PDB file of C-alpha atoms and ligand atoms in Angstrom:
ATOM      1  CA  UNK A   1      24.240  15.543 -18.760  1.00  0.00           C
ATOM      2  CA  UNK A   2      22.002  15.215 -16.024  1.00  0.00           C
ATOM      3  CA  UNK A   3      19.705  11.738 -16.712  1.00  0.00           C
ATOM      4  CA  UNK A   4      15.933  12.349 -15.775  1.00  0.00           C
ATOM      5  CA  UNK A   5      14.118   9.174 -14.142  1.00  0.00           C
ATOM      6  CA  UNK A   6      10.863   8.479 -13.140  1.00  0.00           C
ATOM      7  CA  UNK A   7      10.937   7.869  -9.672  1.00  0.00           C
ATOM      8  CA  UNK A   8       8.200   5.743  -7.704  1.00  0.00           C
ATOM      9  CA  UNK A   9       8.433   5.059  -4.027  1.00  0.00           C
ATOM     10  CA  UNK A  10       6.961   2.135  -2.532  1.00  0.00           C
ATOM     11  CA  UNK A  11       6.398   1.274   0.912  1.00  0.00           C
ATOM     12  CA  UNK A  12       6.135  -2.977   1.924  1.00  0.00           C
ATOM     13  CA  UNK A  13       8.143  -3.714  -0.892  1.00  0.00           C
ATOM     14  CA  UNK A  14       9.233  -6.923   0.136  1.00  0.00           C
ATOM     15  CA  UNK A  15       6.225  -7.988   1.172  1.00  0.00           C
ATOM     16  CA  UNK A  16       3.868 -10.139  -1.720  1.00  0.00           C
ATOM     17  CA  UNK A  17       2.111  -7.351  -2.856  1.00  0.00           C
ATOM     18  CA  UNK A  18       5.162  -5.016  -2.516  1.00  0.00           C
ATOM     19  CA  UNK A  19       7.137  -6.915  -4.680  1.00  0.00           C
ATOM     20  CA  UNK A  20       5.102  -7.276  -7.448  1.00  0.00           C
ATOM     21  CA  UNK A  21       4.617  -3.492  -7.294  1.00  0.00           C
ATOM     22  CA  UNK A  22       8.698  -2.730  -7.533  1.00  0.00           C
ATOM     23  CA  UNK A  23       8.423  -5.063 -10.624  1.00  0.00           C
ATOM     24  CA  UNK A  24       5.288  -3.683 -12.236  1.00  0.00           C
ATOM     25  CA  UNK A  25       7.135  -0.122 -12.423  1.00  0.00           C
ATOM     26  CA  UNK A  26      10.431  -1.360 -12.869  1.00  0.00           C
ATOM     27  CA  UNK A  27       9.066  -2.840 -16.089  1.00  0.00           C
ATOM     28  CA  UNK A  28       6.919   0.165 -17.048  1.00  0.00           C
ATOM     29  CA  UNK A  29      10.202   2.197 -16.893  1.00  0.00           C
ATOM     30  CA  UNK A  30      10.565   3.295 -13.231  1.00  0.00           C
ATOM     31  CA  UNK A  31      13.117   3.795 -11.280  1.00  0.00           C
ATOM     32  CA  UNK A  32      12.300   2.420  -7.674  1.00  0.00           C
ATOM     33  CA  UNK A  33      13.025   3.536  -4.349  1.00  0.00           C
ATOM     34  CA  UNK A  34      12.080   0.033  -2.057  1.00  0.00           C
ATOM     35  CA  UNK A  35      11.591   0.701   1.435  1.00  0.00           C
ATOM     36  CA  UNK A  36      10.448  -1.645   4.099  1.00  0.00           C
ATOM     37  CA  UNK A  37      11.340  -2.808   7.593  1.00  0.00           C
ATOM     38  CA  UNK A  38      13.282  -5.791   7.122  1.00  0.00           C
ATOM     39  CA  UNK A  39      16.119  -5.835   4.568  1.00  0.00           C
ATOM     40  CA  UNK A  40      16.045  -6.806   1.251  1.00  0.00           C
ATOM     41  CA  UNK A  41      18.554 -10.143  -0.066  1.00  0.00           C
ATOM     42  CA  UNK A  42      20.428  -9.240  -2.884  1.00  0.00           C
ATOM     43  CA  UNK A  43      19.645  -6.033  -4.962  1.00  0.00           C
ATOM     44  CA  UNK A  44      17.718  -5.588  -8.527  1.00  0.00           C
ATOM     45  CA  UNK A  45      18.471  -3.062 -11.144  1.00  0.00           C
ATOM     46  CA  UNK A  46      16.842   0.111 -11.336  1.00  0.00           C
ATOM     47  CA  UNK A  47      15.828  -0.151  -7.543  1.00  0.00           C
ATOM     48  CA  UNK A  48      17.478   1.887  -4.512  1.00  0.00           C
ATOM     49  CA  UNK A  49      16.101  -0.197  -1.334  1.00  0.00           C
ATOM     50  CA  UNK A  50      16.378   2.260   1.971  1.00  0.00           C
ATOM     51  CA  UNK A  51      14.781   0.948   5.268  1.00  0.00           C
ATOM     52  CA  UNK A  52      11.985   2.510   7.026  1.00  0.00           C
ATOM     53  CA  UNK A  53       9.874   2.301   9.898  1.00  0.00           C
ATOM     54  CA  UNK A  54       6.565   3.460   9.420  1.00  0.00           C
ATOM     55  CA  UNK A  55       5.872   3.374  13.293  1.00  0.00           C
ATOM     56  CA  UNK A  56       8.772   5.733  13.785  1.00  0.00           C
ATOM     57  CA  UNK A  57       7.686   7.795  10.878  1.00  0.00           C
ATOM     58  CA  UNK A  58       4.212   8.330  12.143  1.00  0.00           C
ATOM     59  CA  UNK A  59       6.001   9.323  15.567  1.00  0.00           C
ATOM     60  CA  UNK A  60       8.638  11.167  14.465  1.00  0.00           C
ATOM     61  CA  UNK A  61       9.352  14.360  12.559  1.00  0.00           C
ATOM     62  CA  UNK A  62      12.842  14.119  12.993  1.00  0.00           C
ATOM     63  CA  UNK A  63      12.633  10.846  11.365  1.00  0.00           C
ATOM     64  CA  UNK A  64      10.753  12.071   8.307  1.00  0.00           C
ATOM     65  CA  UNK A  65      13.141  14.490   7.594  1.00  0.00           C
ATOM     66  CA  UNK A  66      16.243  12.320   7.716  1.00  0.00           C
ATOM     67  CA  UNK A  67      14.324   9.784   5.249  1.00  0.00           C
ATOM     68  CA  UNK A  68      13.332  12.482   3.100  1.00  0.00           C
ATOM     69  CA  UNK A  69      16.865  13.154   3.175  1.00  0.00           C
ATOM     70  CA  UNK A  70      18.253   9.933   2.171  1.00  0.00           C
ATOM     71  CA  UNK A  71      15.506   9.797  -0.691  1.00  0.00           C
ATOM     72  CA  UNK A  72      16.766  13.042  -2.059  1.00  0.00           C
ATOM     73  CA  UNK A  73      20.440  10.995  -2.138  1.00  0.00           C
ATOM     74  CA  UNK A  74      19.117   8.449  -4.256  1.00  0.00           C
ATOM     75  CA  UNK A  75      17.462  10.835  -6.658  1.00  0.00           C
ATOM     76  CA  UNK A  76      19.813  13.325  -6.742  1.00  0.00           C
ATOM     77  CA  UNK A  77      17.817  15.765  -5.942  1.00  0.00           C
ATOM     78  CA  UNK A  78      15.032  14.625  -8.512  1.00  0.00           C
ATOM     79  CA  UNK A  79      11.244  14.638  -7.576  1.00  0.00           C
ATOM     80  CA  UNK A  80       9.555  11.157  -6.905  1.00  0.00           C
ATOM     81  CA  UNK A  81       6.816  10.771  -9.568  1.00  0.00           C
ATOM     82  CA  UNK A  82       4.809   8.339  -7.267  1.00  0.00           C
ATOM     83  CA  UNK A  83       3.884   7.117  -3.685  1.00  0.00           C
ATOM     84  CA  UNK A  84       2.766   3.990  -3.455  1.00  0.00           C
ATOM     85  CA  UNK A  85       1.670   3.048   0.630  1.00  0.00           C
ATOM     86  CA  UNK A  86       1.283  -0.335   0.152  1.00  0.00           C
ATOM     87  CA  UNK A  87       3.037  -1.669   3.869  1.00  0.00           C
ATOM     88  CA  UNK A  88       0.583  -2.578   6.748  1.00  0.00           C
ATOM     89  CA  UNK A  89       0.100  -4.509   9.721  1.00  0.00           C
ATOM     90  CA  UNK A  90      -2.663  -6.856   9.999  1.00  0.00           C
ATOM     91  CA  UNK A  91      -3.354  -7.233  13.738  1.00  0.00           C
ATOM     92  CA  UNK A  92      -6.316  -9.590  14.796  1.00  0.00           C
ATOM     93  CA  UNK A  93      -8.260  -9.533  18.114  1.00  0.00           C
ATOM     94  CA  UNK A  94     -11.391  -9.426  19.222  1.00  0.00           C
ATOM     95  CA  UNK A  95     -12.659  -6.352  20.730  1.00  0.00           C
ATOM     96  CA  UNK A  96     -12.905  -7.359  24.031  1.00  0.00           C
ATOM     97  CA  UNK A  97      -8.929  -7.913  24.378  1.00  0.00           C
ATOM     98  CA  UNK A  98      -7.360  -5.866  21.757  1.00  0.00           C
ATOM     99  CA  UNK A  99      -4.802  -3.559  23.356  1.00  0.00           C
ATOM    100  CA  UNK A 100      -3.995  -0.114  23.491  1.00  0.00           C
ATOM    101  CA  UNK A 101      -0.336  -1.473  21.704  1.00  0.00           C
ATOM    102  CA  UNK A 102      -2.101  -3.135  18.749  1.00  0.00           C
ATOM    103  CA  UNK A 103      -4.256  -0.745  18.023  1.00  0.00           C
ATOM    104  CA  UNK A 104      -1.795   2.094  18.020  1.00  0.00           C
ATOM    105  CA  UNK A 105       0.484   0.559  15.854  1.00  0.00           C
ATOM    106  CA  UNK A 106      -2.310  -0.295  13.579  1.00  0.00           C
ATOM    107  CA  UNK A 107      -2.872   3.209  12.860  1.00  0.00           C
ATOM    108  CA  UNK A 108       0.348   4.199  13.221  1.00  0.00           C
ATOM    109  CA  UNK A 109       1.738   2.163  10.086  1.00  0.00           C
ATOM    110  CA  UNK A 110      -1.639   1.472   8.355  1.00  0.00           C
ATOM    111  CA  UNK A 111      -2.859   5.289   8.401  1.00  0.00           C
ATOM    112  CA  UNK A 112      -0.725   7.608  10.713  1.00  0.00           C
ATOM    113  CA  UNK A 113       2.272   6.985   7.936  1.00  0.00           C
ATOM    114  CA  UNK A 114       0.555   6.985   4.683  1.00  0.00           C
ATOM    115  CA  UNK A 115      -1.046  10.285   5.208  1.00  0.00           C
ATOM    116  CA  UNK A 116       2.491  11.916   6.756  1.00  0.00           C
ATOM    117  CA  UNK A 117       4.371   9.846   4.124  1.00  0.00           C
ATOM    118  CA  UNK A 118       2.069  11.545   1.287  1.00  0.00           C
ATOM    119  CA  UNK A 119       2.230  15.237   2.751  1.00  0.00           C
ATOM    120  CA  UNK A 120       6.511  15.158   2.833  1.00  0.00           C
ATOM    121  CA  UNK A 121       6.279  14.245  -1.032  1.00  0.00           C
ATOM    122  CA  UNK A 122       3.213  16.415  -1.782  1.00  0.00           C
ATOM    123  CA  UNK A 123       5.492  19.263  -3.161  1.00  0.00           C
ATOM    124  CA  UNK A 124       7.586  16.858  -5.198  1.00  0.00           C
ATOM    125  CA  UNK A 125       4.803  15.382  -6.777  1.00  0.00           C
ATOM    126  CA  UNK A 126       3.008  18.268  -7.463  1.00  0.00           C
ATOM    127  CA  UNK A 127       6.142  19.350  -9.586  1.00  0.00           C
ATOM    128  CA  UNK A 128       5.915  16.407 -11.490  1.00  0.00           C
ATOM    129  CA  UNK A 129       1.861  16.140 -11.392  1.00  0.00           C
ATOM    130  CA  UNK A 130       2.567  12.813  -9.841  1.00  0.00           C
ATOM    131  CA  UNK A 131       0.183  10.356  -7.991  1.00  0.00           C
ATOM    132  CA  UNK A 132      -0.400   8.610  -4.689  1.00  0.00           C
ATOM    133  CA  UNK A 133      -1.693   4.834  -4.696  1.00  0.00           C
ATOM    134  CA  UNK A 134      -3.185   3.233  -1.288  1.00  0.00           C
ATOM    135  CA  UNK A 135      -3.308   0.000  -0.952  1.00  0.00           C
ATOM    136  CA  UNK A 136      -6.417  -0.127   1.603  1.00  0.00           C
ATOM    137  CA  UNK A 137      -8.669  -3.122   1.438  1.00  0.00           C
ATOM    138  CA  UNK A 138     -11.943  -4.733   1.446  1.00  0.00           C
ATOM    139  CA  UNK A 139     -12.299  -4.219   4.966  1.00  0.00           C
ATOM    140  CA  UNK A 140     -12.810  -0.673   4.610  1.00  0.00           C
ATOM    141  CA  UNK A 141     -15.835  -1.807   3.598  1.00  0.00           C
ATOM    142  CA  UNK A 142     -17.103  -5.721   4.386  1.00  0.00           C
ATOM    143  CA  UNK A 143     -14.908  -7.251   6.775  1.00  0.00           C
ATOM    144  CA  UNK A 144     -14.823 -10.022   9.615  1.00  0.00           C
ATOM    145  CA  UNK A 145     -15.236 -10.638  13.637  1.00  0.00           C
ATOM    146  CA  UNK A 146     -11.621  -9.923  15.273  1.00  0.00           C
ATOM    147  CA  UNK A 147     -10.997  -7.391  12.000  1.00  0.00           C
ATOM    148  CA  UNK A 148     -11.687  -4.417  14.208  1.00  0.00           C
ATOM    149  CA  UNK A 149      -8.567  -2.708  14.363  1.00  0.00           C
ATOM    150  CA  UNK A 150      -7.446  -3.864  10.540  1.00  0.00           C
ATOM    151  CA  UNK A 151     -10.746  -3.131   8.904  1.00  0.00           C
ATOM    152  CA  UNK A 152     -10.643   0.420  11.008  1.00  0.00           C
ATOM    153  CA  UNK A 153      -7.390   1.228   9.521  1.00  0.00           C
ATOM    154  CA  UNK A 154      -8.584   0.863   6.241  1.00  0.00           C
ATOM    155  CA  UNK A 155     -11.739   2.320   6.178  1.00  0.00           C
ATOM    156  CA  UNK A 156     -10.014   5.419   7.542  1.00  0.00           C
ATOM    157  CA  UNK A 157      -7.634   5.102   4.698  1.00  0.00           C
ATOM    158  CA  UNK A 158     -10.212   4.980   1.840  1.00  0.00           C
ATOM    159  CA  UNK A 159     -11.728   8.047   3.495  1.00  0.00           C
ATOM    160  CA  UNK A 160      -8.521   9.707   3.730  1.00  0.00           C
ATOM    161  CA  UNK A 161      -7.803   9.218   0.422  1.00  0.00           C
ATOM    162  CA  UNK A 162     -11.322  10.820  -0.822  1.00  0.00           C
ATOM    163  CA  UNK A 163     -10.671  13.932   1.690  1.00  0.00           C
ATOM    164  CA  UNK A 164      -7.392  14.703   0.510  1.00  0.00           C
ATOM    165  CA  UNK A 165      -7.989  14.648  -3.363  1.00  0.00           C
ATOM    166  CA  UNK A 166     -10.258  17.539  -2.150  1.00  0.00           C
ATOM    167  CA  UNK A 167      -7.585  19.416  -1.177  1.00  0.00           C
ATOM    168  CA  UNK A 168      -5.332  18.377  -3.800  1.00  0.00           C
ATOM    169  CA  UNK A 169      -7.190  19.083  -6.737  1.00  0.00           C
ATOM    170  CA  UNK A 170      -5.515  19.454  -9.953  1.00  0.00           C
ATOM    171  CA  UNK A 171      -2.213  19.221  -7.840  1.00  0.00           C
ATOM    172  CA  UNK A 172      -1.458  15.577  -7.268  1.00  0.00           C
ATOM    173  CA  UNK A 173      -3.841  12.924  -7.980  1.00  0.00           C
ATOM    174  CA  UNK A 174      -4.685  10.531  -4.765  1.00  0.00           C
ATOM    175  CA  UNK A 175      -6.756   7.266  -5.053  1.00  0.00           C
ATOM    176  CA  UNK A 176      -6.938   3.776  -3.179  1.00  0.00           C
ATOM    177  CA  UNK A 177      -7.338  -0.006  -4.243  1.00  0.00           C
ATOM    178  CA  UNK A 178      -9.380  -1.839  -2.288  1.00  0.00           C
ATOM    179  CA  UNK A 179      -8.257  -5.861  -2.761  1.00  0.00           C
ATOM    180  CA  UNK A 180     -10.372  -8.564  -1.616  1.00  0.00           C
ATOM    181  CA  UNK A 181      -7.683 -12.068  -1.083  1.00  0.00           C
ATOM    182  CA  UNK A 182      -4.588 -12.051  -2.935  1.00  0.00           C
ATOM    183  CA  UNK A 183      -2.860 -14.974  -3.170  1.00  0.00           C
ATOM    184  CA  UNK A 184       0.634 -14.168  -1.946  1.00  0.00           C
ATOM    185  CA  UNK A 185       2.923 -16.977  -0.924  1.00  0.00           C
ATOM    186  CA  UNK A 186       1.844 -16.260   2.682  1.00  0.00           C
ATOM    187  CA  UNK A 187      -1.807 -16.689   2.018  1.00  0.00           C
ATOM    188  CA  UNK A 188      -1.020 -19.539  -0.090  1.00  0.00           C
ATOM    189  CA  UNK A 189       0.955 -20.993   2.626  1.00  0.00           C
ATOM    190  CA  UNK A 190      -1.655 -20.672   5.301  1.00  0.00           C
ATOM    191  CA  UNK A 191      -3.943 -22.853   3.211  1.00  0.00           C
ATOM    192  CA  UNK A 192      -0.592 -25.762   2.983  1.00  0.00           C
ATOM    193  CA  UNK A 193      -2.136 -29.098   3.476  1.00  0.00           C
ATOM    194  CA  UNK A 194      -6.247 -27.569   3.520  1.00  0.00           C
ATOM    195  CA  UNK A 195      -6.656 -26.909  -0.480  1.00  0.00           C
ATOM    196  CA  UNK A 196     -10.372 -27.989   0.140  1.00  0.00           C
ATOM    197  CA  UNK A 197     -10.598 -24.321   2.467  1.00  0.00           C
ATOM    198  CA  UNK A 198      -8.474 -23.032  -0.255  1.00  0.00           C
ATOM    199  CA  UNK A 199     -10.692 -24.156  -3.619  1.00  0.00           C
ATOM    200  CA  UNK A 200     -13.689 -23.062  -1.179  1.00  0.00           C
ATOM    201  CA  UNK A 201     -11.966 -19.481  -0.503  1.00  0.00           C
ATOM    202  CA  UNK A 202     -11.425 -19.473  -4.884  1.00  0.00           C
ATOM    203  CA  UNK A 203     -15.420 -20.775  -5.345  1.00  0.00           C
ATOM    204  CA  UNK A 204     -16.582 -18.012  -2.647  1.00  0.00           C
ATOM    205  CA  UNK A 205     -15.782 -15.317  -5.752  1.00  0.00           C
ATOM    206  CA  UNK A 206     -17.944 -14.664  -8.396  1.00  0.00           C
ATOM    207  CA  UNK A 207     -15.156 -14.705 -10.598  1.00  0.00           C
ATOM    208  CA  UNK A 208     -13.870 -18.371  -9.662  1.00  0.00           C
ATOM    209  CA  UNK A 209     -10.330 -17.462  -8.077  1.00  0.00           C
ATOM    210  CA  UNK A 210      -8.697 -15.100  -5.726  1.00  0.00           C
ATOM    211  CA  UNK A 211      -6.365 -12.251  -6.867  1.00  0.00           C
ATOM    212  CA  UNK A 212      -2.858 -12.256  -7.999  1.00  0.00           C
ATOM    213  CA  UNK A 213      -0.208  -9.360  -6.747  1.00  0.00           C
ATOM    214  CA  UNK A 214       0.255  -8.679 -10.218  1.00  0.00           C
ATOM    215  CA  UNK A 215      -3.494  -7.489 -11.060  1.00  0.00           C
ATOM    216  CA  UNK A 216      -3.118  -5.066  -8.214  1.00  0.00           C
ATOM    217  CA  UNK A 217       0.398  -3.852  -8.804  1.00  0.00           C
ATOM    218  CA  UNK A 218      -0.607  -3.466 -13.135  1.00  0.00           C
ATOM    219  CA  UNK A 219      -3.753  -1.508 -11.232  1.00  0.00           C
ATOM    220  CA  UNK A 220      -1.827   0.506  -9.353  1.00  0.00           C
ATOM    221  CA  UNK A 221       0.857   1.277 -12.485  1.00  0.00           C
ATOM    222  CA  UNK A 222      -2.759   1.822 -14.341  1.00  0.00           C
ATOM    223  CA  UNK A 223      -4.125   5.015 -11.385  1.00  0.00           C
ATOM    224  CA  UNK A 224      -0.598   6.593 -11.591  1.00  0.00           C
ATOM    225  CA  UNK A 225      -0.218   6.783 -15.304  1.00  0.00           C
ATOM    226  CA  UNK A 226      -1.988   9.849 -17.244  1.00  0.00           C
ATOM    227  CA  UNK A 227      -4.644   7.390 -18.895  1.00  0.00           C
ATOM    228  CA  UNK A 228      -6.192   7.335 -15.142  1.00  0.00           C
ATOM    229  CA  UNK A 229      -6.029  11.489 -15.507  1.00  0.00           C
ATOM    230  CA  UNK A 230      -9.490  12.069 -14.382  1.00  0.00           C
ATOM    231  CA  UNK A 231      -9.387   9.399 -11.905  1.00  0.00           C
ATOM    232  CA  UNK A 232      -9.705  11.396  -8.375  1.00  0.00           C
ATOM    233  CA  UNK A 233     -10.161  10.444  -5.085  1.00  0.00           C
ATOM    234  CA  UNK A 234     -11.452   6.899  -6.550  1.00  0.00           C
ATOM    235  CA  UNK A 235     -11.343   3.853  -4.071  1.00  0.00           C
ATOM    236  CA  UNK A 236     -11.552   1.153  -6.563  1.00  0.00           C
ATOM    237  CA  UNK A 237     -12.838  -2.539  -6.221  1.00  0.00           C
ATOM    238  CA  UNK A 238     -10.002  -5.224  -6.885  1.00  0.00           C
ATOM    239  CA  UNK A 239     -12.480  -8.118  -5.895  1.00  0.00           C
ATOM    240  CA  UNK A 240     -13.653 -10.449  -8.071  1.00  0.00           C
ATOM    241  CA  UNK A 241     -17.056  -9.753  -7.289  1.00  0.00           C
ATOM    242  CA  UNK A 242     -17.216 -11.112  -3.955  1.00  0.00           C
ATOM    243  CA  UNK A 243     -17.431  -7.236  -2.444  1.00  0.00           C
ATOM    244  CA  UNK A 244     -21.458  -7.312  -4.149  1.00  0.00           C
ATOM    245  CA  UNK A 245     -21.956 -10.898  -3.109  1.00  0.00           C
ATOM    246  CA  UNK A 246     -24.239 -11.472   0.547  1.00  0.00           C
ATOM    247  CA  UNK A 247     -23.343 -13.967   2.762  1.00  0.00           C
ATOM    248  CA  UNK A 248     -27.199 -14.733   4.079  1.00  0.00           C
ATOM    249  CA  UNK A 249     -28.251 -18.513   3.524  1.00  0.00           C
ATOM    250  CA  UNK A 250     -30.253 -18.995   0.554  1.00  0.00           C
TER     251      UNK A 250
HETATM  252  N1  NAD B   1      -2.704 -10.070   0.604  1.00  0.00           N
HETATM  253  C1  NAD B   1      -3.985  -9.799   0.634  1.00  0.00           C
HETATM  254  O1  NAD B   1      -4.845 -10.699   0.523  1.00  0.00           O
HETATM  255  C2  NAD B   1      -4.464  -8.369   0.777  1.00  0.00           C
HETATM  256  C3  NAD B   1      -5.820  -8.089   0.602  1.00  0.00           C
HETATM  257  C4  NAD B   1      -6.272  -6.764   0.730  1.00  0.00           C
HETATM  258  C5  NAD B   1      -5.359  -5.760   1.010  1.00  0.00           C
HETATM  259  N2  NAD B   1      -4.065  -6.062   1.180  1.00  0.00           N
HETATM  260  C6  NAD B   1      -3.153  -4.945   1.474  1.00  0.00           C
HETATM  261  O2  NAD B   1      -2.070  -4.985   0.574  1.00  0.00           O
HETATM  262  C7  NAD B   1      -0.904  -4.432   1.186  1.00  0.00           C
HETATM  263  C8  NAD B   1       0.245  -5.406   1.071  1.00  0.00           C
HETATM  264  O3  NAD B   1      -0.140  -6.632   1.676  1.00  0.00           O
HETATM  265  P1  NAD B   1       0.686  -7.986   1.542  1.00  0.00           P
HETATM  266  O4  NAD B   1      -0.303  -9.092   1.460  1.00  0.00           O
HETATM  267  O5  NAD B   1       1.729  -7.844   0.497  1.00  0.00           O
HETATM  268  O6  NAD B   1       1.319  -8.037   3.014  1.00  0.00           O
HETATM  269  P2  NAD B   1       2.757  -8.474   3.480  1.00  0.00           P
HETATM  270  O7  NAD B   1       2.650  -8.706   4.954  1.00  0.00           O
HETATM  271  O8  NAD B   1       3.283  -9.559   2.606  1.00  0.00           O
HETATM  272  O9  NAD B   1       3.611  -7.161   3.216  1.00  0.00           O
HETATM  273  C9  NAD B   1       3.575  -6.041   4.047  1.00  0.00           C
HETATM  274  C10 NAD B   1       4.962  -5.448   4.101  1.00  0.00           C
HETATM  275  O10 NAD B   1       4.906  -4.321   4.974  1.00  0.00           O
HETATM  276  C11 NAD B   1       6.066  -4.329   5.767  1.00  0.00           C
HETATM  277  N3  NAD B   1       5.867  -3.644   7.038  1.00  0.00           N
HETATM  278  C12 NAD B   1       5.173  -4.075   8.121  1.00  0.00           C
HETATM  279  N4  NAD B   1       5.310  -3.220   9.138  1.00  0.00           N
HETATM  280  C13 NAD B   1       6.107  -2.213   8.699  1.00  0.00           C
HETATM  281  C14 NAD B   1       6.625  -1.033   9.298  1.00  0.00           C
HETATM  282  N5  NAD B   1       6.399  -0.720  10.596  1.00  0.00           N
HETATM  283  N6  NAD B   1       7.397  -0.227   8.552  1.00  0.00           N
HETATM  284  C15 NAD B   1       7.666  -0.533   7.246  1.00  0.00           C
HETATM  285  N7  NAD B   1       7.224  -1.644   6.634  1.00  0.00           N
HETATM  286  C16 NAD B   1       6.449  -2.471   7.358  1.00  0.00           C
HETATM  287  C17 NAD B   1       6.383  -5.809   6.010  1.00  0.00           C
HETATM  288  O11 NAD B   1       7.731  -6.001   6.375  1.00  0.00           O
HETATM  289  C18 NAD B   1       5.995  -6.434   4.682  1.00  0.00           C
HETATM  290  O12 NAD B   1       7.105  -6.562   3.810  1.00  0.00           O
HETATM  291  C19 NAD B   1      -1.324  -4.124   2.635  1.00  0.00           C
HETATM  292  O13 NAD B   1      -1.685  -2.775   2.725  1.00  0.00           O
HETATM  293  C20 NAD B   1      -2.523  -5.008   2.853  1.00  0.00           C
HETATM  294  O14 NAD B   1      -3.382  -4.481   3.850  1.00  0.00           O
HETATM  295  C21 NAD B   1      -3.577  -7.342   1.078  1.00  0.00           C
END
């Protein structure tokens, strides 16, 4: 007999956020497809790890089709449940020498592959009245000198995600999570050796910290589960405050 699984795909999942996300779902009863650019060490239960490029997916139709293709191997032929484009590239320049490289591949994996990404599954989770998660960012909204190309990205990607729940009505729900820091080991590790800039970064938010990967991957587990069912098109806050907070001297 013919086991049915959840299925969630999620893109950057071996990045910090990314892997907090494969374990959030795994744990909620999910079974993962991983994909990211580098490969994975070792292998966890309950998740299929395939590698993609999201450059070459926002290039290439070809490309799409084979990965849809290897998807539907893992699945057997089952529908994915939910998308989750959590992989980007954070490029930083300042406007006057950012190059016509960087910011193409900026959009290419931060916005030119979520939106292609979420149209190849939009019939598969439609069947299953499945959801799509972006992982955008502060940015999209408040963001920083050299940002340009980053902050771009995601403020296109918030948008995107309110157009498209306008076309996808009842079908699919879409919606994006807007993090301010999250302290991944790679933020954490920028900080080695300056915890002063670090407890500063923590005292800058309202709520006296930064964010953990888990609060936005049990977020994102939260928007793709029916007790979000009337959440549409929603870019939420994942900030501790800070996004309200002005930066003006007192
Ligand atoms: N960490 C934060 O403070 C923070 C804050 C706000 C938003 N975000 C967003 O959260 C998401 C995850 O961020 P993170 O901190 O885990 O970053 P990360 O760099 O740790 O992870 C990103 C992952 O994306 C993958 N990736 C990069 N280019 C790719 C490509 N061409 N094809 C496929 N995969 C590719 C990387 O290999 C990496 O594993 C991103 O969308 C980021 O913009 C992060």
């Amino acid at each position: 007999m013919e086991v049915i699984k959840k299925w969630a795909l999620i893109t950057g999942a071996l990045g910090g956020i990314g892997q907090a996300l494969v374990k959030e779902y795994v744990n909620k009863g999910f079974s993962v497809i991983a994909t990211d650019i580098k490969q994975p060490v070792g292998s966890v239960e309950n998740v299929e790890f395939i590698e993609l490029d999201l450059a070459e997916l926002a290039r290439s139709d070809e490309y799409t089709k084979s990965f849809y293709r290897r998807v539907q191997q893992f699945t057997q032929g089952q529908s994915i449940c939910v998308l989750v484009n959590n992989a980007a590239v954070q490029t930083l320049a300042h406007s006057s020498k950012l190059d016509r490289k960087q910011w193409q591949s900026s959009f290419d994996v931060n916005l030119t592959a979520p939106f292609f990404l979420s149209q190849l599954f939009l019939d598969d989770l439609a069947k299953n009245s499945g959801s799509i998660v972006n992982i955008s960012s502060i940015h999209a909204t408040q963001t920083k000198k050299e940002f340009v190309a980053y902050a771009t990205t995601k403020a296109a990607l918030s948008s995107m995600t309110r157009n498209m729940a306008l076309d996808l009505g009842d079908k699919v729900r879409v919606n994006a999570i807007e993090p301010a820091a999250i302290a991944t080991e790679m933020l954490k590790a920028g900080f080695e050796g300056k915890e002063d800039k670090y407890s500063q970064l923590e005292a800058y938010h309202p709520i006296g910290r930064i964010g953990t990967p888990e609060e936005i991957a049990k977020l994102a587990v939260f928007l793709s589960s029916d007790d979000a069912g009337f959440v549409q098109g929603a870019c939420i806050s994942a900030s501790g405050g800070i996004r309200g907070c002005l930066s003006d001297p007192d």
